[in-house]
Each structure stands twice: as structure tokens, then as C-alpha cells.
Amino acid sequence: MDDNTTTPVTVLGLGLMGRALAGAFLKAGHPTTVWNRTAGKADRLVAEGARSAPTVGDAVEPGRLAVICVTDYRAVREALGAADVKLDGTTLINLTSGDSGQARETARWAEARGARYLDGAIMAIPSTIGTPDAVILQSGTRSDFDAHASALGALGTVTYLGADHGLASLYDVSGLAMMWSVLNAWLQGTALLRTAGVDAAAYAPFAQQIAAGVATWLPGYAEQIDRGSFPAEVSSLETDVRAMAHLIEESEAAGVGTELPRLIKAMADRAIAAGHGKEQYPVLIEEFGKPGAR
Ligand SMILES: NC(=O)c1ccc[n+]([C@@H]2O[C@H](COP(=O)([O-])OP(=O)(O)OC[C@H]3O[C@@H](n4cnc5c(N)ncnc54)[C@H](OP(=O)(O)O)[C@@H]3O)[C@@H](O)[C@H]2O)c1
């Protein structure tokens, strides 16, 4: 079954993100019921056609799709744990940010109460919700996702990741690791170039080009990681480490922080000490952990 714009939905939690989610459902034509712990936040949505439920128990009913988006998983359990809430027969989609362990635990908790449960992560800001720019990740039982993929499509670009309820959270934090690493690398270069009078704005296009170029290496490097074989087709780790030393020296000489370059080199040094100097950069995956080592 795939639902359409006539599918009734409930949105629990009307913070900045919850209001955006409810607004997108309304705009797409879904009869939308909303609930928030603190009164008043539903007013504008009600003016746009939403029904404001007085309690979570009233907002959630069998066969209805319920989306919850509150501060954290503790708030999820508080809101849904109220005595009058019957989850039996509902599909609950949790778009609250958290970690994969919380997602898996909440899935077990909700399923034990008769709900179908999908966990999700929103990699977007409220103003993009309802547009293709809003990236929304989903994990849980495939048939539950398929049943509601159309309704979820009102929120943005929705990607199903797999049956493990923890996957959406894991992809979320992995994406953040990418984002912060790129930003920190850019800031290191910006700080260095500012010592020579180069504005951040002058360096930004060059940095953007480098970041985009490096991103094209990922699929090939990923193949090496999945094969567990790292032939140095472009450069060896030993060559990279010499350049890392230059980055540290330049930073030190310029009075720019060396914390990040030293961390990068320390990891490469460890891999070389373990005998990987003639191999290619992604061999460093072993410095980050081994599959199954949770
Ligand atoms: N905003 C963003 O750009 C963004 C982006 C990606 C993901 N997210 C995620 O979306 C979630 C919501 O973020 P937000 O920006 O909407 O936060 P927010 O504006 O601070 O709103 C928090 C919401 O959680 C509710 N809440 C907190 N504790 C509760 C409890 N114990 N019981 C019931 N409701 C409770 C609040 O209700 P009251 O009104 O009663 O306080 C409010 O509706 C977070 O997990 C956040 O990480 C947000």
C-alpha cells in the first residue's frame, strides 16, 4: 500500500522543526492533527487548517501515521509514555535526533506496544522542509517505509537506508563528521593564508575546488576499503606524511594552530609504524576502527 495526499497524519512536537513538518503536510493536502506540550504553538497551523489535539492520546489513533519530532529521545518517551496513549496499530515515525542505540531501543519499546516504527534523521533546516533540498533519512522495516513513502515525500527528499533502525542516526552522525572535517580543514587553510594577507573570500573558491576534487576520489577509495587492499595507485602514505610535516611546519612558523595537522600526521605515523607506508591513504581506515568492534 502506498498512501497519498488524503492520508491523515499527526505531528507531535511543534518546535521549529515540528512546525515546519506539519506545515509541509498541510501544504501537500494531508489532513493534519498536531500536538505540542506547551499550548499556543499550534495556533498558526490551526489557522492553516490543522486540528489541534488536546493530548497525545487524542492525536494518535490506530491506522494513523504519527510523526514525532521533539528535543531528544527522552522527550519522545515522555510524550508517548502517557497513560492514555495507545500505540497499537499506529505507524510511528520518529524524526527526533539521537544516536543509533537510542533508535534501536525506541524501536523495541514502540513495537512492544503494537506500533510499527521507523526511525529517521533530518539533515536540513526548517526553512527547506517541503522542498527537495530537505534530506530525510529513514530506517526500519521496508514495508512500513513503502506504505508511507508517498506521505513522507511531502517533507523533502526521503531516502530509505535499511532494516536496522539505527542506520538513520549512523548516517546522520557520519554526515556530520564529513561536514565538520571539511569545515575544519578549510579553517586551517584560511588561518594560514590570512597570515599572508589573503582574505577568506579569496581562498574560498580554491578550497571549494579542492574539496569537490577530493570528493570524487571517495568511490574508488571505498572500493579499496571494501576489498581490504590498498595498492598505492596515486601516492603512498609515506609520500603523504612528508606533506603533512610541511603543513605542521608552515602552521607553526605562521603562528597558526597545529592541533589538527598533528592529529592527521599522528594517525598516518601509526599506520606507517604498523607497516602500511607503501600503501594508499584509505589504509588509515584501520586507525578508525574495525567492522563489528562496537
Ligand atoms: N531546527 C533544526 O534546524 C533541526 C535540524 C535537524 C534536526 N533537528 C532535530 O529536530 C528535533 C526538534 O528540533 P527543533 O529545532 O524543533 O527544537 P525546538 O524548537 O527546541 O523544539 C523542541 C520541541 O520538543 C518539545 N519537547 C521537549 N521536551 C519535551 C517533553 N519532555 N515532552 C514533550 N515535548 C517536549 C518542545 O515542546 P515545548 O514547546 O512544550 O517546549 C518543542 O515542541 C531535535 O531532535 C533536533 O535535533 C532540528
CSV table of C-alpha atoms and ligand atoms in Angstrom, one decimal:
chain,number,residue,atom,x,y,z
A,1,MET,CA,0.0,0.0,0.0
A,2,ASP,CA,1.2,3.5,-0.7
A,3,ASP,CA,-0.6,6.4,0.7
A,4,ASN,CA,-1.4,9.7,-0.9
A,5,THR,CA,-2.3,13.3,0.0
A,6,THR,CA,-5.5,12.2,1.6
A,7,THR,CA,-3.7,10.1,4.3
A,8,PRO,CA,-4.3,11.7,7.7
A,9,VAL,CA,-1.1,12.5,9.6
A,10,THR,CA,-0.3,13.5,13.2
A,11,VAL,CA,2.7,15.6,14.1
A,12,LEU,CA,3.8,15.5,17.7
A,13,GLY,CA,6.1,18.3,18.8
A,14,LEU,CA,5.8,21.8,17.3
A,15,GLY,CA,9.2,23.3,17.9
A,16,LEU,CA,10.9,25.0,14.9
A,17,MET,CA,11.2,21.7,13.1
A,18,GLY,CA,7.9,20.2,14.1
A,19,ARG,CA,6.0,23.3,12.8
A,20,ALA,CA,7.9,23.1,9.5
A,21,LEU,CA,6.9,19.4,9.2
A,22,ALA,CA,3.3,20.0,10.0
A,23,GLY,CA,3.2,22.9,7.6
A,24,ALA,CA,4.6,20.8,4.8
A,25,PHE,CA,2.0,18.1,5.3
A,26,LEU,CA,-0.8,20.7,5.3
A,27,LYS,CA,0.6,22.3,2.2
A,28,ALA,CA,0.6,18.9,0.5
A,29,GLY,CA,-3.1,18.4,1.4
A,30,HIS,CA,-2.8,15.9,4.2
A,31,PRO,CA,-5.5,16.2,6.9
A,32,THR,CA,-3.1,17.1,9.8
A,33,THR,CA,-3.5,16.8,13.5
A,34,VAL,CA,-0.9,18.5,15.7
A,35,TRP,CA,0.0,18.3,19.4
A,36,ASN,CA,2.6,20.2,21.4
A,37,ARG,CA,3.4,20.0,25.1
A,38,THR,CA,3.1,23.8,25.6
A,39,ALA,CA,-0.1,25.4,24.3
A,40,GLY,CA,0.0,28.2,21.7
A,41,LYS,CA,2.5,26.8,19.2
A,42,ALA,CA,-0.3,25.2,17.1
A,43,ASP,CA,-2.2,28.5,16.5
A,44,ARG,CA,-0.8,29.3,13.1
A,45,LEU,CA,-1.1,25.7,11.9
A,46,VAL,CA,-4.7,25.6,13.0
A,47,ALA,CA,-5.3,28.8,11.1
A,48,GLU,CA,-3.8,26.9,8.1
A,49,GLY,CA,-6.2,24.0,8.6
A,50,ALA,CA,-4.7,21.7,11.2
A,51,ARG,CA,-6.6,20.2,14.0
A,52,SER,CA,-5.0,20.8,17.4
A,53,ALA,CA,-5.3,17.7,19.7
A,54,PRO,CA,-5.5,18.4,23.5
A,55,THR,CA,-3.5,15.3,24.3
A,56,VAL,CA,-1.1,12.8,22.6
A,57,GLY,CA,-3.7,10.1,23.3
A,58,ASP,CA,-6.2,12.1,21.3
A,59,ALA,CA,-3.7,12.8,18.5
A,60,VAL,CA,-2.6,9.2,18.0
A,61,GLU,CA,-5.0,6.5,16.8
A,62,PRO,CA,-4.9,3.1,15.1
A,63,GLY,CA,-4.1,3.1,11.4
A,64,ARG,CA,-2.9,6.7,11.6
A,65,LEU,CA,0.6,7.9,10.6
A,66,ALA,CA,2.2,9.8,13.5
A,67,VAL,CA,5.4,11.7,13.2
A,68,ILE,CA,7.2,12.9,16.3
A,69,CYS,CA,10.0,15.5,16.4
A,70,VAL,CA,10.9,16.7,19.8
A,71,THR,CA,14.2,17.7,21.5
A,72,ASP,CA,15.5,14.2,22.3
A,73,TYR,CA,14.6,10.6,22.8
A,74,ARG,CA,13.9,11.2,26.4
A,75,ALA,CA,11.2,13.6,25.4
A,76,VAL,CA,9.9,11.1,22.9
A,77,ARG,CA,9.4,8.5,25.7
A,78,GLU,CA,7.9,11.1,28.0
A,79,ALA,CA,5.3,12.3,25.3
A,80,LEU,CA,4.4,8.8,24.2
A,81,GLY,CA,4.5,7.1,27.6
A,82,ALA,CA,1.4,9.0,28.9
A,83,ALA,CA,-1.2,6.6,30.2
A,84,ASP,CA,-3.8,7.5,27.6
A,85,VAL,CA,-1.5,6.9,24.6
A,86,LYS,CA,-2.4,3.7,22.7
A,87,LEU,CA,0.3,3.0,20.1
A,88,ASP,CA,-1.3,-0.3,18.9
A,89,GLY,CA,-1.9,-0.2,15.2
A,90,THR,CA,-0.2,3.2,14.6
A,91,THR,CA,2.8,3.8,12.4
A,92,LEU,CA,5.2,6.0,14.4
A,93,ILE,CA,8.0,7.9,12.6
A,94,ASN,CA,10.5,9.4,14.9
A,95,LEU,CA,12.4,12.3,13.3
A,96,THR,CA,14.0,13.3,16.6
A,97,SER,CA,17.8,13.5,16.6
A,98,GLY,CA,19.6,10.9,18.6
A,99,ASP,CA,22.1,8.0,18.5
A,100,SER,CA,21.7,4.6,16.9
A,101,GLY,CA,21.4,2.8,20.3
A,102,GLN,CA,18.5,5.1,21.3
A,103,ALA,CA,16.9,4.4,17.9
A,104,ARG,CA,17.1,0.7,18.2
A,105,GLU,CA,15.9,0.8,21.9
A,106,THR,CA,12.9,3.0,21.0
A,107,ALA,CA,12.0,0.7,18.1
A,108,ARG,CA,11.8,-2.2,20.5
A,109,TRP,CA,9.8,-0.1,23.0
A,110,ALA,CA,7.3,1.1,20.4
A,111,GLU,CA,7.0,-2.3,18.8
A,112,ALA,CA,6.3,-3.9,22.1
A,113,ARG,CA,3.3,-1.5,22.4
A,114,GLY,CA,2.0,-2.6,19.0
A,115,ALA,CA,3.3,0.2,16.8
A,116,ARG,CA,5.1,0.0,13.5
A,117,TYR,CA,8.2,2.1,14.0
A,118,LEU,CA,10.5,3.9,11.6
A,119,ASP,CA,13.4,5.9,12.8
A,120,GLY,CA,14.6,8.9,10.9
A,121,ALA,CA,17.1,11.8,10.8
A,122,ILE,CA,16.6,15.2,9.3
A,123,MET,CA,19.7,16.7,7.6
A,124,ALA,CA,18.1,20.0,6.8
A,125,ILE,CA,17.0,23.3,8.4
A,126,PRO,CA,13.3,24.1,8.9
A,127,SER,CA,13.0,26.6,6.0
A,128,THR,CA,13.9,23.8,3.5
A,129,ILE,CA,11.3,21.3,4.7
A,130,GLY,CA,8.8,20.6,2.0
A,131,THR,CA,11.4,21.2,-0.7
A,132,PRO,CA,13.8,18.6,-2.5
A,133,ASP,CA,16.7,20.2,-0.5
A,134,ALA,CA,15.5,18.7,2.8
A,135,VAL,CA,17.3,15.4,3.1
A,136,ILE,CA,15.4,13.0,5.3
A,137,LEU,CA,16.8,9.6,6.2
A,138,GLN,CA,14.7,6.6,7.2
A,139,SER,CA,15.4,3.2,8.6
A,140,GLY,CA,13.3,0.3,9.8
A,141,THR,CA,11.1,-2.3,8.2
A,142,ARG,CA,11.0,-1.8,4.4
A,143,SER,CA,7.2,-2.5,4.0
A,144,ASP,CA,6.5,0.1,6.7
A,145,PHE,CA,8.6,2.7,4.8
A,146,ASP,CA,7.0,1.8,1.5
A,147,ALA,CA,3.5,2.2,3.0
A,148,HIS,CA,4.2,5.8,3.9
A,149,ALA,CA,6.9,6.9,1.4
A,150,SER,CA,4.5,9.0,-0.5
A,151,ALA,CA,3.3,10.9,2.5
A,152,LEU,CA,6.9,11.4,3.7
A,153,GLY,CA,7.7,12.8,0.3
A,154,ALA,CA,5.8,15.9,1.3
A,155,LEU,CA,8.7,16.7,3.7
A,156,GLY,CA,11.6,16.6,1.2
A,157,THR,CA,13.9,14.0,-0.4
A,158,VAL,CA,13.4,10.9,1.6
A,159,THR,CA,16.0,8.0,1.5
A,160,TYR,CA,15.4,4.6,2.9
A,161,LEU,CA,18.6,3.1,4.3
A,162,GLY,CA,17.8,-0.4,5.6
A,163,ALA,CA,16.0,-2.5,8.2
A,164,ASP,CA,18.4,-1.7,11.1
A,165,HIS,CA,16.6,1.1,13.0
A,166,GLY,CA,19.9,2.6,14.0
A,167,LEU,CA,21.1,3.3,10.4
A,168,ALA,CA,19.4,6.8,10.0
A,169,SER,CA,21.2,8.0,13.1
A,170,LEU,CA,24.5,6.5,12.0
A,171,TYR,CA,24.3,8.1,8.6
A,172,ASP,CA,23.3,11.4,10.3
A,173,VAL,CA,26.5,11.5,12.5
A,174,SER,CA,28.6,10.2,9.7
A,175,GLY,CA,27.4,13.1,7.6
A,176,LEU,CA,28.2,15.5,10.4
A,177,ALA,CA,31.8,14.0,10.7
A,178,MET,CA,32.2,14.8,7.0
A,179,MET,CA,30.8,18.3,7.4
A,180,TRP,CA,33.0,19.3,10.4
A,181,SER,CA,36.1,17.7,8.9
A,182,VAL,CA,35.7,19.7,5.7
A,183,LEU,CA,35.0,22.9,7.6
A,184,ASN,CA,38.0,22.4,10.0
A,185,ALA,CA,40.3,21.7,7.1
A,186,TRP,CA,39.1,24.9,5.3
A,187,LEU,CA,39.5,26.9,8.5
A,188,GLN,CA,43.1,25.6,8.9
A,189,GLY,CA,43.9,26.8,5.3
A,190,THR,CA,42.1,30.1,5.8
A,191,ALA,CA,44.0,30.8,9.0
A,192,LEU,CA,47.3,30.1,7.2
A,193,LEU,CA,46.5,32.3,4.2
A,194,ARG,CA,45.3,35.2,6.4
A,195,THR,CA,48.9,35.4,7.8
A,196,ALA,CA,49.9,36.3,4.2
A,197,GLY,CA,47.1,38.8,3.8
A,198,VAL,CA,44.8,36.6,1.8
A,199,ASP,CA,41.1,37.1,2.6
A,200,ALA,CA,38.9,34.1,3.5
A,201,ALA,CA,36.8,35.1,0.5
A,202,ALA,CA,39.8,34.9,-1.9
A,203,TYR,CA,40.7,31.4,-0.7
A,204,ALA,CA,37.1,30.0,-0.6
A,205,PRO,CA,36.7,29.2,-4.3
A,206,PHE,CA,40.1,27.4,-4.3
A,207,ALA,CA,39.1,25.5,-1.2
A,208,GLN,CA,35.8,24.6,-2.8
A,209,GLN,CA,37.5,23.2,-5.9
A,210,ILE,CA,39.9,21.1,-3.7
A,211,ALA,CA,37.0,19.7,-1.6
A,212,ALA,CA,35.0,18.9,-4.7
A,213,GLY,CA,38.0,17.2,-6.3
A,214,VAL,CA,38.8,15.1,-3.2
A,215,ALA,CA,35.1,14.1,-3.1
A,216,THR,CA,35.5,12.4,-6.5
A,217,TRP,CA,38.1,10.1,-5.0
A,218,LEU,CA,35.7,8.6,-2.5
A,219,PRO,CA,34.0,5.8,-4.6
A,220,GLY,CA,37.4,4.4,-5.7
A,221,TYR,CA,38.8,4.6,-2.2
A,222,ALA,CA,35.7,3.0,-0.8
A,223,GLU,CA,36.3,0.0,-3.2
A,224,GLN,CA,39.8,-0.4,-1.7
A,225,ILE,CA,38.4,-0.4,1.8
A,226,ASP,CA,35.7,-2.9,1.0
A,227,ARG,CA,38.3,-5.2,-0.7
A,228,GLY,CA,40.8,-4.7,2.2
A,229,SER,CA,43.5,-4.0,-0.3
A,230,PHE,CA,45.3,-0.6,-0.7
A,231,PRO,CA,47.7,-0.5,-3.6
A,232,ALA,CA,49.4,2.9,-3.9
A,233,GLU,CA,48.0,3.9,-7.3
A,234,VAL,CA,48.2,7.6,-6.8
A,235,SER,CA,50.6,8.1,-3.9
A,236,SER,CA,51.8,6.2,-0.9
A,237,LEU,CA,51.2,7.1,2.7
A,238,GLU,CA,54.9,7.8,3.1
A,239,THR,CA,54.7,10.5,0.5
A,240,ASP,CA,51.6,11.9,2.1
A,241,VAL,CA,53.3,12.1,5.5
A,242,ARG,CA,56.1,14.3,4.2
A,243,ALA,CA,53.4,16.8,3.1
A,244,MET,CA,51.8,16.5,6.5
A,245,ALA,CA,55.1,17.5,8.1
A,246,HIS,CA,55.2,20.6,5.8
A,247,LEU,CA,51.7,21.6,6.9
A,248,ILE,CA,52.7,21.4,10.6
A,249,GLU,CA,55.9,23.4,9.9
A,250,GLU,CA,54.1,26.1,8.0
A,251,SER,CA,51.4,26.3,10.6
A,252,GLU,CA,54.0,26.6,13.4
A,253,ALA,CA,56.0,29.2,11.6
A,254,ALA,CA,52.9,31.3,10.9
A,255,GLY,CA,51.7,31.0,14.5
A,256,VAL,CA,48.6,29.1,13.4
A,257,GLY,CA,47.3,26.2,15.4
A,258,THR,CA,48.9,22.8,14.8
A,259,GLU,CA,46.4,20.6,16.6
A,260,LEU,CA,44.6,19.4,13.5
A,261,PRO,CA,47.7,18.8,11.3
A,262,ARG,CA,49.4,17.0,14.2
A,263,LEU,CA,46.3,14.7,14.7
A,264,ILE,CA,46.3,13.9,11.0
A,265,LYS,CA,50.0,13.1,11.0
A,266,ALA,CA,49.9,11.1,14.2
A,267,MET,CA,47.3,8.7,12.6
A,268,ALA,CA,49.4,8.3,9.4
A,269,ASP,CA,52.6,7.8,11.5
A,270,ARG,CA,50.8,5.0,13.4
A,271,ALA,CA,49.8,3.3,10.2
A,272,ILE,CA,53.3,3.6,8.8
A,273,ALA,CA,54.7,2.1,12.1
A,274,ALA,CA,52.3,-0.8,11.6
A,275,GLY,CA,53.8,-1.4,8.2
A,276,HIS,CA,51.4,0.4,5.8
A,277,GLY,CA,53.8,3.1,4.5
A,278,LYS,CA,53.8,1.8,0.9
A,279,GLU,CA,50.0,1.6,0.8
A,280,GLN,CA,47.4,4.2,-0.2
A,281,TYR,CA,45.6,6.7,2.1
A,282,PRO,CA,42.4,4.7,2.8
A,283,VAL,CA,44.5,2.1,4.6
A,284,LEU,CA,44.0,4.6,7.5
A,285,ILE,CA,40.5,3.1,8.0
A,286,GLU,CA,42.2,0.7,10.4
A,287,GLU,CA,43.1,3.7,12.6
A,288,PHE,CA,39.4,4.5,12.8
A,289,GLY,CA,38.2,1.0,13.9
A,290,LYS,CA,37.3,-2.4,12.7
A,291,PRO,CA,33.9,-3.7,11.5
A,292,GLY,CA,31.9,-5.2,14.3
A,293,ALA,CA,34.0,-3.6,17.0
A,294,ARG,CA,31.2,-1.8,18.8
B,1,LIG,N1,15.9,23.0,13.9
B,1,LIG,C1,16.8,22.4,13.1
B,1,LIG,O1,17.4,23.1,12.2
B,1,LIG,C2,16.9,20.9,13.1
B,1,LIG,C3,17.6,20.3,12.0
B,1,LIG,C4,17.8,18.9,12.0
B,1,LIG,C5,17.2,18.2,13.1
B,1,LIG,N2,16.6,18.8,14.1
B,1,LIG,C6,16.1,18.0,15.2
B,1,LIG,O2,14.7,18.1,15.3
B,1,LIG,C7,14.3,18.0,16.7
B,1,LIG,C8,13.5,19.2,17.2
B,1,LIG,O3,14.3,20.3,17.0
B,1,LIG,P1,13.6,21.8,17.0
B,1,LIG,O4,14.5,22.7,16.3
B,1,LIG,O5,12.2,21.7,16.6
B,1,LIG,O6,13.7,22.1,18.6
B,1,LIG,P2,12.9,23.1,19.4
B,1,LIG,O7,12.4,24.3,18.6
B,1,LIG,O8,13.7,23.4,20.6
B,1,LIG,O9,11.6,22.3,19.9
B,1,LIG,C9,11.6,21.3,20.8
B,1,LIG,C10,10.3,20.6,20.8
B,1,LIG,O10,10.4,19.5,21.7
B,1,LIG,C11,9.3,19.6,22.6
B,1,LIG,N3,9.7,18.9,23.9
B,1,LIG,C12,10.8,19.0,24.6
B,1,LIG,N4,10.8,18.2,25.7
B,1,LIG,C13,9.6,17.6,25.7
B,1,LIG,C14,8.9,16.6,26.5
B,1,LIG,N5,9.5,16.2,27.6
B,1,LIG,N6,7.7,16.2,26.2
B,1,LIG,C15,7.1,16.7,25.1
B,1,LIG,N7,7.6,17.6,24.2
B,1,LIG,C16,8.9,18.0,24.5
B,1,LIG,C17,9.1,21.0,22.8
B,1,LIG,O11,7.9,21.3,23.4
B,1,LIG,P3,7.5,22.7,24.2
B,1,LIG,O12,7.1,23.6,23.1
B,1,LIG,O13,6.5,22.3,25.1
B,1,LIG,O14,8.8,23.1,24.9
B,1,LIG,C18,9.2,21.5,21.4
B,1,LIG,O15,8.0,21.2,20.7
B,1,LIG,C19,15.6,17.9,17.5
B,1,LIG,O16,15.9,16.5,17.8
B,1,LIG,C20,16.6,18.4,16.5
B,1,LIG,O17,17.9,17.9,16.7
B,1,LIG,C21,16.4,20.2,14.1
